[in-house]
Coordinates of C-alpha atoms in Angstrom, one line a residue:
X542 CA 0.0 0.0 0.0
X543 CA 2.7 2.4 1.2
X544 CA 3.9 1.3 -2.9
X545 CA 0.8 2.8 -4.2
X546 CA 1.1 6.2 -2.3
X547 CA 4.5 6.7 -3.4
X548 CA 3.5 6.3 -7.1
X549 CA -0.3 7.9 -6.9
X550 CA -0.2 11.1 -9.6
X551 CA -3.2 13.0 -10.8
X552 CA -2.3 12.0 -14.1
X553 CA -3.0 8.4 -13.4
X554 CA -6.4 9.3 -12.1
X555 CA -7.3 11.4 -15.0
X556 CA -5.7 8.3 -17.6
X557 CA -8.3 5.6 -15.3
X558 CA -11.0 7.8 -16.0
X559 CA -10.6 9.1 -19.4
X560 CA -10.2 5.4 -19.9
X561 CA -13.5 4.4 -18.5
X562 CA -15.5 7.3 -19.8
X563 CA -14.2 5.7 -23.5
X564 CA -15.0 2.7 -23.1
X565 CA -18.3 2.9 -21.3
X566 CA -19.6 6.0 -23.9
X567 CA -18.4 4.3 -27.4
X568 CA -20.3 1.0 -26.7
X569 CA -22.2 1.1 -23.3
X570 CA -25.2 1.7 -25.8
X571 CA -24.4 -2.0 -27.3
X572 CA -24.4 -3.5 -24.0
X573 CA -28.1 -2.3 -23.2
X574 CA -29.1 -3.3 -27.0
X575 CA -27.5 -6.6 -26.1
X576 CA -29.4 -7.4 -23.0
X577 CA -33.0 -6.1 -24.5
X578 CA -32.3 -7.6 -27.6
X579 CA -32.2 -11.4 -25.7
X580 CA -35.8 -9.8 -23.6
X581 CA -34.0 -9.1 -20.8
X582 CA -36.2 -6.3 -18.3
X583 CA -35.0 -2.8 -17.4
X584 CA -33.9 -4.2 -14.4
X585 CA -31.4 -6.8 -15.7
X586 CA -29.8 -4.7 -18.6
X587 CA -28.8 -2.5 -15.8
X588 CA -27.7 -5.8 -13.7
X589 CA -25.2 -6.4 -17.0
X590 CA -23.4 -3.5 -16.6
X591 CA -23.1 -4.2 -12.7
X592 CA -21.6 -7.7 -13.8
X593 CA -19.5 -6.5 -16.0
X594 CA -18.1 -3.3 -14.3
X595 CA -17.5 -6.0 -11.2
X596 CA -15.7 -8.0 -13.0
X597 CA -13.9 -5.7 -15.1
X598 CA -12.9 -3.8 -11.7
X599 CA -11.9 -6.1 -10.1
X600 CA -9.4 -7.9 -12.7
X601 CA -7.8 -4.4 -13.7
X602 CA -7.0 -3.2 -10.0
X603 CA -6.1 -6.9 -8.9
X604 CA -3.6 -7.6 -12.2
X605 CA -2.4 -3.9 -12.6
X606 CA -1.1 -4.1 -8.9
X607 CA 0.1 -7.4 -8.7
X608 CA 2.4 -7.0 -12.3
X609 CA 2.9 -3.7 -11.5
X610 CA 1.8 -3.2 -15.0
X611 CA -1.5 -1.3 -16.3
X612 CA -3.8 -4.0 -17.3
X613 CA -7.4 -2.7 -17.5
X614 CA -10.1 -5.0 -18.6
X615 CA -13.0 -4.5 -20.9
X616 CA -16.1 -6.3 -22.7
X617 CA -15.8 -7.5 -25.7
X618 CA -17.4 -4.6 -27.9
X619 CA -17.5 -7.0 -30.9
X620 CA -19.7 -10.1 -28.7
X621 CA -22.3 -7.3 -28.1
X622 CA -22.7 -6.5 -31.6
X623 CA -22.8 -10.4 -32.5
X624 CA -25.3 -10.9 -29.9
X625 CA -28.0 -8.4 -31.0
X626 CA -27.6 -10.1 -34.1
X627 CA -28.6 -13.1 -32.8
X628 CA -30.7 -12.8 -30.3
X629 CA -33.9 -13.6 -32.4
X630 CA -32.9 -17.4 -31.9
X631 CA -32.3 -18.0 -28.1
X632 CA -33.6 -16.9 -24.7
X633 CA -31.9 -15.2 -22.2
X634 CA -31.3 -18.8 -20.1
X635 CA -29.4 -20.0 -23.2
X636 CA -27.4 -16.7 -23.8
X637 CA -26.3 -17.1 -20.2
X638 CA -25.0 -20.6 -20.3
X639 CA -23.3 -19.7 -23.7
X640 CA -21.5 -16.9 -22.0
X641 CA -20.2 -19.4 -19.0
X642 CA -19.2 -21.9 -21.7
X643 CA -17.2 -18.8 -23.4
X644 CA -15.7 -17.8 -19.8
X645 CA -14.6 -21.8 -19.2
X646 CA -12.9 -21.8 -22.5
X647 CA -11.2 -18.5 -22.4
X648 CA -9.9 -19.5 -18.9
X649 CA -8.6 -23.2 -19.9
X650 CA -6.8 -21.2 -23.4
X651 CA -5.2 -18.8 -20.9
X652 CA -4.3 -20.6 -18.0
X653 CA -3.2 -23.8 -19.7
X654 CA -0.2 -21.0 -21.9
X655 CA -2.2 -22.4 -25.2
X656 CA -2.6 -18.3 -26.2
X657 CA 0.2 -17.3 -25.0
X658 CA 2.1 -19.8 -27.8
X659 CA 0.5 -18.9 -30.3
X660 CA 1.4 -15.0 -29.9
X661 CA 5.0 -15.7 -29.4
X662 CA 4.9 -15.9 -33.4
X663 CA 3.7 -12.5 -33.9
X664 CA 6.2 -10.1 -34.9
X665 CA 6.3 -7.1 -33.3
X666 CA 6.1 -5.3 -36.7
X667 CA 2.6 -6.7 -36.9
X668 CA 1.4 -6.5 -33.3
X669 CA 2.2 -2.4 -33.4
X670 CA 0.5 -2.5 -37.0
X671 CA -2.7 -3.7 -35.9
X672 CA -2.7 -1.6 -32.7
X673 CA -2.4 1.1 -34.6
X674 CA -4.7 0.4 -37.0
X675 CA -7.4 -0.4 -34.3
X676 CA -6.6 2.9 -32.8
X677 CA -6.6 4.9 -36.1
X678 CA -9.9 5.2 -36.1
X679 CA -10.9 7.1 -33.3
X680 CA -8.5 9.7 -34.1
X681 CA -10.7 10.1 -37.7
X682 CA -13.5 10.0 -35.8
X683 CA -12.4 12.8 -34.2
X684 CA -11.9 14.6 -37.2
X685 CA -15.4 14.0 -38.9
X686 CA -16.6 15.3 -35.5
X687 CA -15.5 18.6 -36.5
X688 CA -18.2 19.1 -39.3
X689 CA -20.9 18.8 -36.6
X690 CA -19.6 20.5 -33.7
X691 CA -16.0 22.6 -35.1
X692 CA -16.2 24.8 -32.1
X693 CA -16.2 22.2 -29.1
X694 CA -13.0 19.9 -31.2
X695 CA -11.2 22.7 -32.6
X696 CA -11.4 24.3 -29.2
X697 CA -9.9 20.7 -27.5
X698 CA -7.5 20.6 -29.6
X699 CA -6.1 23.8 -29.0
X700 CA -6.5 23.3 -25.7
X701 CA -4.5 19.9 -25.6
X702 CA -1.8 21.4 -28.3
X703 CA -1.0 24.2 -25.4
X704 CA -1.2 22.4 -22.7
X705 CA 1.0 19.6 -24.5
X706 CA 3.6 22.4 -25.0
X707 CA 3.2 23.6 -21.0
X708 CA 2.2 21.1 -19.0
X709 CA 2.4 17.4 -21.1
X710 CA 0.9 15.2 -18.2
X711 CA -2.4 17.3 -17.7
X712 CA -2.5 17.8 -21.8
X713 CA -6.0 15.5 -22.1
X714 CA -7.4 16.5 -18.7
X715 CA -7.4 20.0 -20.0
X716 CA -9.1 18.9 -23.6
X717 CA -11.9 17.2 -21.6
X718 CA -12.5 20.3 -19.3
X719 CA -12.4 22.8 -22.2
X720 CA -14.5 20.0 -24.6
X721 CA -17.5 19.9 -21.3
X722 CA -17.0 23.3 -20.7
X723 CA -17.9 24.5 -24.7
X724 CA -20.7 21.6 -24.7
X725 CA -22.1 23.3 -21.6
X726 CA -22.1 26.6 -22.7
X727 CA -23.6 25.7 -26.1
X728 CA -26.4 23.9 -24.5
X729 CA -25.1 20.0 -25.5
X730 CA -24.9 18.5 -21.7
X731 CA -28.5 17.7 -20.3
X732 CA -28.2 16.7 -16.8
X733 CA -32.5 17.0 -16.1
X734 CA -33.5 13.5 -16.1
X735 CA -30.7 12.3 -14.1
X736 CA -32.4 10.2 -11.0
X737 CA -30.0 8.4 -8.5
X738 CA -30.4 5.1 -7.7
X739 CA -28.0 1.8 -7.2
X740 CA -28.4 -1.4 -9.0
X741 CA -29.8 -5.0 -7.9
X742 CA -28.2 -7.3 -9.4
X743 CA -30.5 -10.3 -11.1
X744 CA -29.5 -13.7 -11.3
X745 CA -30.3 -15.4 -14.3
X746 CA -30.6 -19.4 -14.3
X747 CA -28.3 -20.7 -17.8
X748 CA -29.4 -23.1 -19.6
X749 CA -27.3 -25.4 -21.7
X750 CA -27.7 -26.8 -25.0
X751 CA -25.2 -27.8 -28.1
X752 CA -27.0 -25.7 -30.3
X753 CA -26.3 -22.3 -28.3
X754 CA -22.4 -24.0 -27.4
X755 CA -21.7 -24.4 -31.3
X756 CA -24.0 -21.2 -32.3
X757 CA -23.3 -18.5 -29.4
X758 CA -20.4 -19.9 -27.2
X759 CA -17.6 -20.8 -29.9
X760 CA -18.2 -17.8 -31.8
X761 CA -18.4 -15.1 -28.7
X762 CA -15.4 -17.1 -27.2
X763 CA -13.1 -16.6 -31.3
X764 CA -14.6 -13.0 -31.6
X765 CA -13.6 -12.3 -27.6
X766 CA -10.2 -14.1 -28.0
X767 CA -9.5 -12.0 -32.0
X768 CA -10.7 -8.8 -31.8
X769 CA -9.8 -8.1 -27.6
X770 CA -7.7 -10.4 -26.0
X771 CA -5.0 -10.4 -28.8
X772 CA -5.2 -6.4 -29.5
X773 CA -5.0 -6.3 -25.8
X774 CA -1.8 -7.8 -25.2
X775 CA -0.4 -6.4 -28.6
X776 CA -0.9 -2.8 -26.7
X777 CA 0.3 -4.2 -23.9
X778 CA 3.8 -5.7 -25.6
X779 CA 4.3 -2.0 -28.1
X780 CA 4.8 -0.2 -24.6
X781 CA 7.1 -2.8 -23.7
X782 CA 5.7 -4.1 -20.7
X783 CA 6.3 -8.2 -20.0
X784 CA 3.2 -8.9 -17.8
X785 CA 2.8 -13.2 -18.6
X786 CA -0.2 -13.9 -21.2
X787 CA -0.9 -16.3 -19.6
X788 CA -3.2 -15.5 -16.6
X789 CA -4.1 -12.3 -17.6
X790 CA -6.2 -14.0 -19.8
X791 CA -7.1 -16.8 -17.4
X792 CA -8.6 -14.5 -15.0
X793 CA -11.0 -12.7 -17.8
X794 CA -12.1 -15.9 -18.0
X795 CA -12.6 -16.7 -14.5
X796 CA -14.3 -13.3 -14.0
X797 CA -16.7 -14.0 -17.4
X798 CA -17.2 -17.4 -15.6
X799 CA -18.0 -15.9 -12.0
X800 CA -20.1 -12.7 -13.5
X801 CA -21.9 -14.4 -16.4
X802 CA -25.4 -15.4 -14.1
X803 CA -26.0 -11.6 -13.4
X804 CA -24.9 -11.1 -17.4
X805 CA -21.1 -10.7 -18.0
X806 CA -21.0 -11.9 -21.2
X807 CA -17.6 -11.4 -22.5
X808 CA -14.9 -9.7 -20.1
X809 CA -11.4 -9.5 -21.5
X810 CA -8.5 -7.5 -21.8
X811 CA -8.8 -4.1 -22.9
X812 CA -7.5 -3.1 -26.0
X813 CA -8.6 0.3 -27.6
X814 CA -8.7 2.0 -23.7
X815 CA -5.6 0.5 -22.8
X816 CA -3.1 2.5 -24.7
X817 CA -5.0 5.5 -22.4
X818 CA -3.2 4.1 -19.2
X819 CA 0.0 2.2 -21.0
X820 CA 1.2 5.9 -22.6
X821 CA 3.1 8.7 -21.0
X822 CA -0.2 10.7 -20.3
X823 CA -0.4 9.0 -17.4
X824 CA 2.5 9.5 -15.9
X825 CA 6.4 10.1 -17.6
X826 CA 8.0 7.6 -15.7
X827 CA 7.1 4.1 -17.0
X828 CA 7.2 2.1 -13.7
X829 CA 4.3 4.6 -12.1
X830 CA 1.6 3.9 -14.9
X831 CA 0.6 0.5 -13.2
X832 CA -1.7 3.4 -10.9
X833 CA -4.0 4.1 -14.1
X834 CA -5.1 0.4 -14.5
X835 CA -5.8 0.3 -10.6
X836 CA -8.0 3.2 -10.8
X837 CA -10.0 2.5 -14.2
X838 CA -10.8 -0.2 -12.2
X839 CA -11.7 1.7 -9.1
X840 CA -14.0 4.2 -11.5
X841 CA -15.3 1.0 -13.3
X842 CA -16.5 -0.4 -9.6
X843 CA -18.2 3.0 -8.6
X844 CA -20.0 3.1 -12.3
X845 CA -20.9 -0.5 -11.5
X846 CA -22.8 0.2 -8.1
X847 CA -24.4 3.3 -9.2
X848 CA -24.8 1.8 -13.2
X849 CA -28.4 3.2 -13.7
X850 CA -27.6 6.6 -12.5
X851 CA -24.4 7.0 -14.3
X852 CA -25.3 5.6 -16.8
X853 CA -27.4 8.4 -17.6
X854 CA -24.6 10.7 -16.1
X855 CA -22.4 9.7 -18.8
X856 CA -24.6 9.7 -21.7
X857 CA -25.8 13.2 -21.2
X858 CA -22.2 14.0 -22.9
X859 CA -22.4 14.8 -26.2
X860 CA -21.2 11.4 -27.9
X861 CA -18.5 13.9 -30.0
X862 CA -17.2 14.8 -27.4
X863 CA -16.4 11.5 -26.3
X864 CA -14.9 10.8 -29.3
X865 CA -12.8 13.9 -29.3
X866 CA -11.2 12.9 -26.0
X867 CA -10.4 9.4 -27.1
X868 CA -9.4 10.6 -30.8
X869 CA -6.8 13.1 -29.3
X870 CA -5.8 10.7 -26.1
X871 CA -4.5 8.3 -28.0
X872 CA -2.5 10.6 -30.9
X873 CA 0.8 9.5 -29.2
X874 CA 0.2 5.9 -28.9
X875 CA -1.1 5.5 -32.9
X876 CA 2.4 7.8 -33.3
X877 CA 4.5 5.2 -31.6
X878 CA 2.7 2.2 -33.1
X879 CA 3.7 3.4 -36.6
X880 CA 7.2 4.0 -35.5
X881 CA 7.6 0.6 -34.4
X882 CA 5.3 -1.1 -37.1
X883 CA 8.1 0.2 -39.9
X884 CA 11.3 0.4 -38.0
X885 CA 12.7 -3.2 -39.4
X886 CA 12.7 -2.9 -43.3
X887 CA 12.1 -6.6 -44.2
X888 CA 8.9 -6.2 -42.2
X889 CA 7.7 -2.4 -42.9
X890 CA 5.5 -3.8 -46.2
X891 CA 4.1 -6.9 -44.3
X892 CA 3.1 -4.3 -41.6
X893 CA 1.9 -1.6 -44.1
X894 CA -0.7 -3.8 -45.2
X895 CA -1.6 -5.2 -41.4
X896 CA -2.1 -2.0 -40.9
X897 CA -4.6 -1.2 -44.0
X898 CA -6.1 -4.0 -43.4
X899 CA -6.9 -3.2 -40.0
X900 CA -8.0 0.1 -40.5
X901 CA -10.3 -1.1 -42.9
X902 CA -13.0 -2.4 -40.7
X903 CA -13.6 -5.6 -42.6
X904 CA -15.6 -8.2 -40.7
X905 CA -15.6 -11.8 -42.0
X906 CA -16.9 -14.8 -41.0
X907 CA -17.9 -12.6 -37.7
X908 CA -14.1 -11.8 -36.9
X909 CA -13.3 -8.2 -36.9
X910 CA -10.3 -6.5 -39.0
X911 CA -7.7 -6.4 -35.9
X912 CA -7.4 -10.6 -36.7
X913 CA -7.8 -10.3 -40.5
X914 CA -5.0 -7.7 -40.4
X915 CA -3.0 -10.3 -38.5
X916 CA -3.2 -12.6 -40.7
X917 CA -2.7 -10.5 -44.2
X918 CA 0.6 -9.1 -42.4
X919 CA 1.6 -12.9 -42.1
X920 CA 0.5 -14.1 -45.2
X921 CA 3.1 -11.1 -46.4
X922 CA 5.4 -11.5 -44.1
X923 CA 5.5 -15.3 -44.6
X924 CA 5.6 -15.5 -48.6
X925 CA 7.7 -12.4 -48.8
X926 CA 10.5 -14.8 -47.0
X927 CA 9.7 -17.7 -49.4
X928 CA 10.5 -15.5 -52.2
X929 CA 13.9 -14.0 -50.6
X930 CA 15.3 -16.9 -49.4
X931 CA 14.5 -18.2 -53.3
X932 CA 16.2 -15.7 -54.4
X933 CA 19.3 -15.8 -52.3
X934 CA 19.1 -19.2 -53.6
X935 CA 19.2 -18.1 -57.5
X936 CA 22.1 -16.3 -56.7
X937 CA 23.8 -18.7 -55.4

C-alpha cells in the first residue's frame, strides 16, 4: 500500500478515468441493446453493466497491482454487436449458459499457456501495426466530428496542443475540461433526467444446450479471444511491458465465468482504452503507470454500483465529445505504433498492409479487421520470405 502512495499522480487518475468514460460512452449503448435484444427487463440490462463493471474492476485493480503493469479489462465490444444479431434465436437462459461456456474456454486457453504460444509468433512489426490500426480510427472520428460541432474539437485541440507544450501530463485533462466546458455553454450537456439510484443485481438461471455451445459460445469465445484479448496484449507488448499472457487471460475468464449469471457476457482484456493508461499521459516515468489500470478499475467499480444513475450521467455528454477525447488521447500511442510497425525494413511492407487491413473495418466470418490484419501481415510476411530466401538461392 505504502507502494501505491509513493507512485499515486493526478495524471494516473485522469488516464483511469478518461479510460473508462471511452469505453463505457463508445459502446455502453451495445451493451443495453444486447441485453434487451435477448428480452431481458430494465432491471437486468442494468444488472449487466453491474456484472460487467464488477468483474472488469476487479481484474484491472487486482492484475495492474500485482504486475505492477496497467492492465485494464474490458467487454468484448464485438460479442455485443454479434449478440444483437442473434438474439432472435435464443432466450436469455441460453445466452447465459453460452456466455459461461465462453468464460470456461477462455480460462482453460489462458491458464493452460495455449494463447500465449501462439502469440509468441507474432512479430512485433505486426502486433504495433494492428494496434495502430485499431486505434486509427478514433482519431478520424475525431476529425469527422469537426463538421458537426467545429467549435467544441477545434477548441480541444487547442487546448491539448498548449497544454502539451506547457504542461504534457495534464494535456488530455485540459481537452476534456475545455471539450465539457464549450458543450455546456452551447447547451449540448442535459443533466434533467438524471435520477440516483443503485443497482440490484438479477441472477439469471443458464441453460445449456449444443446448439447455443456451437451457435453462441464458440463464436463469442473466437470473436472475444481476436478482436480483444489479442489487441490487448499487442498494446500491452508495443509499450514494452512483460506482464505473462498467460493469466491475464485466465482471469478474464474466470471473471466472465463468475459474472456471467447476473450477465457478463464477455470480459477480457482491454484493447482500444488500454493504450489511455499504458502511454506517458499517465505518468512520464514508465514504472508509475501500473496506478492508471488500478484506478479505471476503481472508477469501473463505482460506475458499476451506481450503473443506472451514471449511466445516464455519462450519456448526457455529447457522444463527440467522447470521441474527441479518445481521438486526441490516443494521438501519441497511434504515433509510436507506426514508428515501431516500420522500424525493421524486411517487415515495414508486411506491416503496411496489417495495418490497411486493419483500418479497414472488414468483418468476416464474424471476426473483426484487428485478426484479419493479423493474418494478411503474415501471409506477407511469410511469402515475402519464401520469395527471398528463393532468391538468395538463384544467386547462389
Amino acid at each position: 500500500m505504502k507502494t501505491l502512495f509513493k507512485d499515486f499522480s493526478f495524471s494516473a487518475v485522469i488516464a483511469g478515468f478518461v479510460t473508462v468514460l471511452v469505453g463505457f460512452s463508445s459502446s455502453g449503448v451495445l451493451v443495453f441493446q444486447a441485453a434487451q435484444a435477448l428480452g431481458a427487463t430494465p432491471a437486468q440490462s442494468s444488472s449487466w453493466l453491474w456484472a460487467l463493471c464488477m468483474g472488469m474492476g476487479l481484474t484491472s485493480i487486482g492484475l495492474s497491482w500485482y504486475y505492477k503493469t496497467p492492465i485494464p479489462t474490458a467487454w468484448s465490444t464485438a460479442a455485443a454487436a454479434m449478440l444483437i444479431t442473434i438474439a432472435d434465436h435464443i432466450s436469455l437462459a441460453e445466452a447465459t449458459g453460452a456466455f459461461i461456456v465462453s468464460g470456461l474456454l477462455i480460462t482453460v486457453a489462458g491458464f493452460s499457456g495455449i494463447f500465449e504460444r501462439l502469440m509468441k509468433f507474432v512479430p512485433m512489426s505486426l502486433a504495433s501495426a494492428m494496434l495502430a490500426g485499431i486505434l486509427l480510427r478514433f482519431s478520424l472520428q475525431a476529425v469527422n466530428a469537426l463538421q458537426s460541432h467545429l467549435a467544441m474539437i477545434l477548441a480541444m485541440f487547442i487546448a491539448y496542443l498548449l497544454c502539451k507544450r506547457l504542461k504534457p501530463r495534464y494535456a488530455v485533462l485540459m481537452a476534456l475540461i475545455v471539450g465539457i466546458g464549450t458543450a455546456y455553454s452551447q447547451g449540448l450537456i442535459h443533466l434533467q433526467e438524471i435520477s440516483y439510484q443503485a443497482v440490484q443485481p438479477e441472477w439469471v438461471k443458464p441453460s445449456f444446450s449444443w446448439h447455443t455451445v456451437l451457435g453462441v459460445a464458440v463464436p463469442l469465445f473466437l470473436v472475444t479471444m481476436t478482436s480483444q484479448n489479442m489487441a490487448g496484449i499487442a498494446a500491452i507488448r508495443s509499450f514494452s511491458y512483460h506482464a505473462p499472457v498467460s493469466p491475464l487471460v485466465g482471469w478474464t475468464g474466470l471473471a466472465t465465468v463468475i459474472f456471467a449469471p447476473m450477465g457478463a457476457f464477455a470480459i477480457s482484456l482491454a484493447a482500444i482504452t488500454a493504450a489511455i493508461c499504458l502511454s506517458s499521459e499517465a505518468h512520464e516515468d514508465k514504472q508509475r503507470r501500473y496506478v492508471a489500470g488500478i484506478m479505471s478499475g476503481i472508477f469501473y467499480l463505482l460506475l458499476g454500483i451506481f450503473a443506472a444513475t451514471l449511466a445516464h450521467l455519462l450519456t448526457a455528454l455529447p457522444k463527440e465529445l467522447v470521441i474527441g477525447v479518445a481521438g486526441i488521447a490516443l494521438l501519441g500511442t497511434i504515433g509510436n505504433g507506426l514508428v515501431q510497425a516500420l522500424a525493421v525494413e524486411q517487415e515495414r511492407e508486411a506491416a503496411l498492409i496489417c495495418f490497411v487491413v486493419t483500418v479497414s473495418g472488414i468483418n468476416l466470418l464474424g471476426i473483426g479487421a484487428a485478426f484479419w490484419g493479423l493474418i494478411a501481415g503474415a501471409f506477407t510476411l511469410g511469402l515475402m520470405g519464401i520469395v527471398r530466401v528463393r532468391g538468395m538461392a538463384n544467386k547462389n
